[in-house]
Amino acid sequence: MQQRRTCDRLWLAFSSIFAIGGAVTWFFTRNIDHFYGGLFYAVFPFIGLLHNHFILLNPRRDPLKTQQRLEDLNRKQHKNARTVALVNGSMLVLSSPVIIIIGIAAGAAEHGLLGAVMGGLVGSAWFIGGLLGIAWWRRARRKDHHADGAPK
């Protein structure tokens, strides 16, 4: 319960900091856009407070149902993250040859040999990032598959 109050206070503090920061900036600059910007940025932590307090951790709900709902939500978010890692990693791997060729050509045209090497390294980093995304997807999928009680 104490942790919940602390988190609620932090959400309110962030909202207040953004709102007061916008008001102070507006006071000194007399540019109303700063005040509206502060209010705009203050809304998001306040929405987070409302979501956490009344939806995710509603005190009037059964704690066991809340725990089960949070576990289901966590499983769903992990599945979505795995899917995004696979899609983004595949796009990076498939587009990396083009990036390598363009990086080498553009680097060589503008900066000579060092530019070509740097362009090739950027394209290679693009490829490695894609492979790491796909590897993370496979490892996370296998880990979740074994955690669900499936035989190894």
Short mmCIF file of C-alpha atoms in Angstrom, two decimals:
data_model
loop_
_atom_site.label_atom_id
_atom_site.label_comp_id
_atom_site.label_asym_id
_atom_site.label_seq_id
_atom_site.Cartn_x
_atom_site.Cartn_y
_atom_site.Cartn_z
CA MET A 1 0.00 0.00 0.00
CA GLN A 2 2.87 2.36 0.84
CA GLN A 3 4.49 1.70 -2.54
CA ARG A 4 1.20 2.54 -4.26
CA ARG A 5 1.00 5.88 -2.47
CA THR A 6 4.62 6.63 -3.36
CA CYS A 7 3.98 5.87 -7.03
CA ASP A 8 0.85 8.02 -7.03
CA ARG A 9 2.81 10.89 -5.52
CA LEU A 10 5.52 10.51 -8.15
CA TRP A 11 2.96 10.67 -10.98
CA LEU A 12 1.44 13.81 -9.44
CA ALA A 13 4.90 15.31 -8.92
CA PHE A 14 5.82 14.82 -12.58
CA SER A 15 2.53 16.36 -13.68
CA SER A 16 3.07 19.32 -11.37
CA ILE A 17 6.68 19.82 -12.46
CA PHE A 18 5.68 20.01 -16.12
CA ALA A 19 2.73 22.32 -15.45
CA ILE A 20 4.69 24.64 -13.15
CA GLY A 21 7.68 24.61 -15.50
CA GLY A 22 5.44 25.69 -18.36
CA ALA A 23 3.86 28.42 -16.23
CA VAL A 24 7.24 29.77 -15.07
CA THR A 25 8.63 29.74 -18.59
CA TRP A 26 5.53 31.53 -19.83
CA PHE A 27 5.88 34.10 -17.03
CA PHE A 28 9.41 35.01 -18.10
CA THR A 29 9.01 34.79 -21.87
CA ARG A 30 5.37 35.88 -22.20
CA ASN A 31 5.01 33.26 -24.92
CA ILE A 32 1.72 31.45 -24.27
CA ASP A 33 2.95 28.43 -26.24
CA HIS A 34 5.28 27.57 -23.36
CA PHE A 35 2.36 27.50 -20.93
CA TYR A 36 0.27 25.31 -23.23
CA GLY A 37 3.27 23.07 -23.84
CA GLY A 38 3.75 22.60 -20.08
CA LEU A 39 0.09 21.72 -19.67
CA PHE A 40 0.27 19.37 -22.63
CA TYR A 41 3.24 17.51 -21.15
CA ALA A 42 1.60 17.51 -17.70
CA VAL A 43 -1.41 15.61 -19.04
CA PHE A 44 0.52 12.43 -19.86
CA PRO A 45 1.84 11.64 -16.36
CA PHE A 46 -1.64 12.44 -15.02
CA ILE A 47 -3.19 9.99 -17.48
CA GLY A 48 -0.59 7.43 -16.34
CA LEU A 49 -1.64 8.02 -12.74
CA LEU A 50 -5.30 7.50 -13.57
CA HIS A 51 -4.56 4.37 -15.59
CA ASN A 52 -2.39 2.79 -12.90
CA HIS A 53 -4.60 3.78 -9.99
CA PHE A 54 -8.04 3.04 -11.35
CA ILE A 55 -7.48 0.44 -14.09
CA LEU A 56 -4.35 -1.62 -13.46
CA LEU A 57 -4.33 -1.55 -9.67
CA ASN A 58 -7.94 -0.74 -8.84
CA PRO A 59 -8.26 -0.98 -5.04
CA ARG A 60 -11.90 -2.07 -5.25
CA ARG A 61 -11.14 -5.17 -7.30
CA ASP A 62 -10.23 -8.61 -6.10
CA PRO A 63 -6.44 -8.78 -5.67
CA LEU A 64 -6.24 -12.29 -7.15
CA LYS A 65 -8.12 -11.23 -10.28
CA THR A 66 -5.92 -8.14 -10.54
CA GLN A 67 -2.79 -10.29 -10.27
CA GLN A 68 -4.07 -12.69 -12.93
CA ARG A 69 -5.01 -9.82 -15.23
CA LEU A 70 -1.56 -8.25 -14.82
CA GLU A 71 0.12 -11.59 -15.56
CA ASP A 72 -2.03 -12.03 -18.68
CA LEU A 73 -1.20 -8.48 -19.76
CA ASN A 74 2.50 -9.14 -19.19
CA ARG A 75 2.36 -12.34 -21.28
CA LYS A 76 0.56 -10.49 -24.08
CA GLN A 77 3.10 -7.64 -24.02
CA HIS A 78 5.99 -10.11 -24.18
CA LYS A 79 4.38 -11.84 -27.16
CA ASN A 80 3.92 -8.50 -28.91
CA ALA A 81 7.54 -7.54 -28.17
CA ARG A 82 8.72 -10.83 -29.65
CA THR A 83 6.68 -10.24 -32.79
CA VAL A 84 8.06 -6.72 -33.17
CA ALA A 85 11.62 -8.02 -32.70
CA LEU A 86 11.08 -10.61 -35.43
CA VAL A 87 9.54 -8.16 -37.90
CA ASN A 88 12.07 -5.38 -37.27
CA GLY A 89 15.01 -7.79 -37.25
CA SER A 90 13.86 -9.34 -40.54
CA MET A 91 13.50 -5.91 -42.14
CA LEU A 92 16.99 -4.93 -40.96
CA VAL A 93 18.55 -8.13 -42.28
CA LEU A 94 16.77 -7.90 -45.62
CA SER A 95 17.64 -4.25 -46.16
CA SER A 96 21.23 -4.44 -44.90
CA PRO A 97 22.81 -5.34 -48.28
CA VAL A 98 21.32 -2.18 -49.76
CA ILE A 99 22.50 -0.12 -46.79
CA ILE A 100 26.00 -1.60 -47.08
CA ILE A 101 26.20 -0.83 -50.80
CA ILE A 102 24.84 2.70 -50.39
CA GLY A 103 27.06 3.32 -47.36
CA ILE A 104 30.18 2.22 -49.17
CA ALA A 105 29.33 4.14 -52.35
CA ALA A 106 28.29 7.34 -50.58
CA GLY A 107 31.20 7.16 -48.16
CA ALA A 108 33.72 6.60 -50.94
CA ALA A 109 32.25 9.41 -53.02
CA GLU A 110 32.40 11.98 -50.24
CA HIS A 111 35.25 10.93 -47.95
CA GLY A 112 37.37 8.41 -49.83
CA LEU A 113 38.55 5.13 -48.35
CA LEU A 114 37.77 5.98 -44.73
CA GLY A 115 34.21 6.95 -45.71
CA ALA A 116 33.76 3.67 -47.57
CA VAL A 117 34.96 1.72 -44.54
CA MET A 118 32.64 3.66 -42.23
CA GLY A 119 29.71 3.15 -44.63
CA GLY A 120 30.42 -0.57 -44.69
CA LEU A 121 30.61 -0.66 -40.88
CA VAL A 122 27.26 1.12 -40.55
CA GLY A 123 25.65 -1.36 -42.94
CA SER A 124 27.24 -4.25 -41.05
CA ALA A 125 25.94 -2.87 -37.74
CA TRP A 126 22.51 -2.70 -39.38
CA PHE A 127 22.80 -6.39 -40.31
CA ILE A 128 24.06 -7.42 -36.86
CA GLY A 129 21.21 -5.50 -35.20
CA GLY A 130 18.74 -7.42 -37.32
CA LEU A 131 20.34 -10.73 -36.44
CA LEU A 132 20.27 -9.83 -32.74
CA GLY A 133 16.55 -8.98 -32.98
CA ILE A 134 15.79 -12.33 -34.60
CA ALA A 135 17.99 -14.17 -32.09
CA TRP A 136 16.20 -12.45 -29.21
CA TRP A 137 12.85 -13.46 -30.70
CA ARG A 138 13.92 -17.11 -30.94
CA ARG A 139 15.40 -17.19 -27.44
CA ALA A 140 12.39 -15.49 -25.85
CA ARG A 141 9.97 -17.75 -27.71
CA ARG A 142 11.86 -20.86 -26.64
CA LYS A 143 12.10 -19.61 -23.05
CA ASP A 144 8.36 -18.88 -22.89
CA HIS A 145 7.58 -22.20 -24.52
CA HIS A 146 9.54 -24.05 -21.83
CA ALA A 147 8.09 -21.89 -19.04
CA ASP A 148 4.55 -22.85 -20.07
CA GLY A 149 5.26 -26.46 -19.11
CA ALA A 150 6.02 -27.84 -22.54
CA PRO A 151 8.60 -30.63 -22.66
CA LYS A 152 12.16 -29.60 -23.47
#
